[in-house]
Amino acid sequence: YEISLGLVGSEMCIRDSIPTTLPNPWSAQLYQVIDVPAAGSYRVTFKAKASMNREIRLALEKDGQSPLMDETMSVSADWTNYSYDFTVSSAASGVKLVFMLGNVGTTENMAHTISIDDISLYKVS
């Protein structure tokens, strides 16, 4: 169960209906394959809400290696802004920016929706 995000930093809102929460965090995911153009510090920002209180996971992955970034956040019915910084030591192509929407933390197995909007990824230094 995967849905591509489209353009990172676009104005569209992604709204996903989750009919069941399968046992793994990656069972349902939204992602975009991106290039990290140079070494340095980066920031990813977005806002999110869900029709039930739950956790989601955000990671930046490259070919099964240790994630460049791996964060878990609590999402509720109210739009909340999130911001995470990470550092890379060299440029990387084909990196997957992924929102894991399966069973993260204490997520209950029930139908619900998740909305994610205003996704941006940019270099800060």
XYZ file of C-alpha atoms in Angstrom:
125
model
C 0.000 0.000 0.000
C 1.983 2.992 -1.274
C 0.943 6.365 -2.676
C 3.442 8.758 -4.223
C 3.453 12.273 -2.770
C 3.972 14.059 -6.072
C 6.103 17.194 -5.805
C 7.642 17.931 -2.411
C 6.797 21.502 -1.524
C 3.654 21.535 -3.643
C 0.434 23.144 -2.484
C -1.652 19.978 -2.655
C -2.960 18.247 0.432
C -2.680 14.484 0.637
C -5.645 12.805 2.298
C -5.442 9.065 2.694
C -8.108 6.688 3.958
C -6.628 3.844 5.990
C -9.169 0.978 6.048
C -7.075 -1.180 8.393
C -3.761 -0.706 10.163
C -1.541 -3.623 9.226
C 1.122 -4.849 11.683
C 4.175 -2.960 10.339
C 4.898 0.795 10.171
C 5.607 0.508 6.423
C 2.361 -1.401 5.657
C 0.824 1.893 4.479
C 3.062 4.701 3.320
C 3.205 7.923 1.351
C 6.548 8.668 -0.242
C 8.532 10.687 -2.755
C 11.909 9.749 -4.211
C 14.147 12.817 -4.079
C 17.778 13.848 -4.498
C 19.726 15.492 -1.675
C 22.035 17.703 -3.771
C 24.902 18.387 -1.352
C 26.321 17.736 2.103
C 24.869 19.895 4.863
C 21.910 20.423 7.149
C 18.352 20.136 5.846
C 14.888 20.705 7.266
C 11.642 18.980 6.385
C 8.401 20.701 7.423
C 4.754 19.745 6.996
C 1.431 19.839 8.764
C -0.761 16.837 9.514
C -3.990 15.722 11.142
C -5.904 12.446 11.508
C -9.471 11.436 12.282
C -8.185 9.577 15.377
C -5.221 10.128 17.664
C -2.295 8.098 16.362
C 1.407 8.147 15.620
C 3.069 8.321 12.221
C 6.703 7.932 11.271
C 8.754 10.089 8.895
C 12.006 8.740 7.482
C 14.542 9.550 4.815
C 15.837 6.228 3.469
C 18.498 5.219 0.963
C 18.739 1.663 -0.435
C 18.069 -0.178 2.819
C 20.832 1.687 4.679
C 20.304 3.288 8.084
C 17.845 6.152 7.628
C 19.299 9.644 7.247
C 16.362 10.738 9.404
C 13.776 8.725 11.356
C 11.185 10.542 13.491
C 7.902 9.497 15.110
C 5.211 12.052 15.898
C 1.739 12.057 17.442
C -1.066 13.263 15.181
C -4.536 14.333 16.340
C -7.702 15.838 14.843
C -6.175 19.347 14.763
C -3.739 20.534 12.105
C -0.283 20.574 13.692
C 2.967 21.892 12.180
C 6.048 19.662 12.311
C 9.696 20.459 11.609
C 12.672 18.082 11.655
C 16.326 18.771 10.911
C 18.904 16.276 9.697
C 22.459 16.376 8.346
C 24.017 14.455 5.479
C 27.757 14.081 4.880
C 27.501 13.902 1.072
C 25.055 14.276 -1.790
C 22.614 11.386 -2.259
C 20.325 10.556 -5.158
C 17.281 8.312 -5.117
C 16.491 8.943 -1.440
C 12.956 8.095 -0.303
C 11.164 10.661 1.896
C 8.520 8.414 3.440
C 5.557 8.879 5.780
C 4.870 5.496 7.407
C 1.168 5.182 8.212
C 0.882 1.521 9.219
C 1.109 0.327 12.810
C 3.341 2.952 14.437
C 3.628 2.913 18.233
C 0.192 2.549 19.790
C -1.912 2.981 16.634
C -5.250 1.192 16.907
C -6.436 -1.072 14.104
C -9.471 0.884 12.902
C -10.496 2.732 9.753
C -9.454 6.404 9.731
C -8.087 9.187 7.554
C -4.800 11.062 7.614
C -4.182 14.424 5.945
C -0.704 15.819 5.229
C -0.137 19.247 3.691
C 2.529 21.901 2.957
C 5.446 19.459 2.693
C 8.780 21.248 2.227
C 12.365 20.053 2.253
C 15.147 22.616 2.077
C 18.810 23.172 2.928
C 19.430 25.254 6.048
C 23.262 25.382 5.922
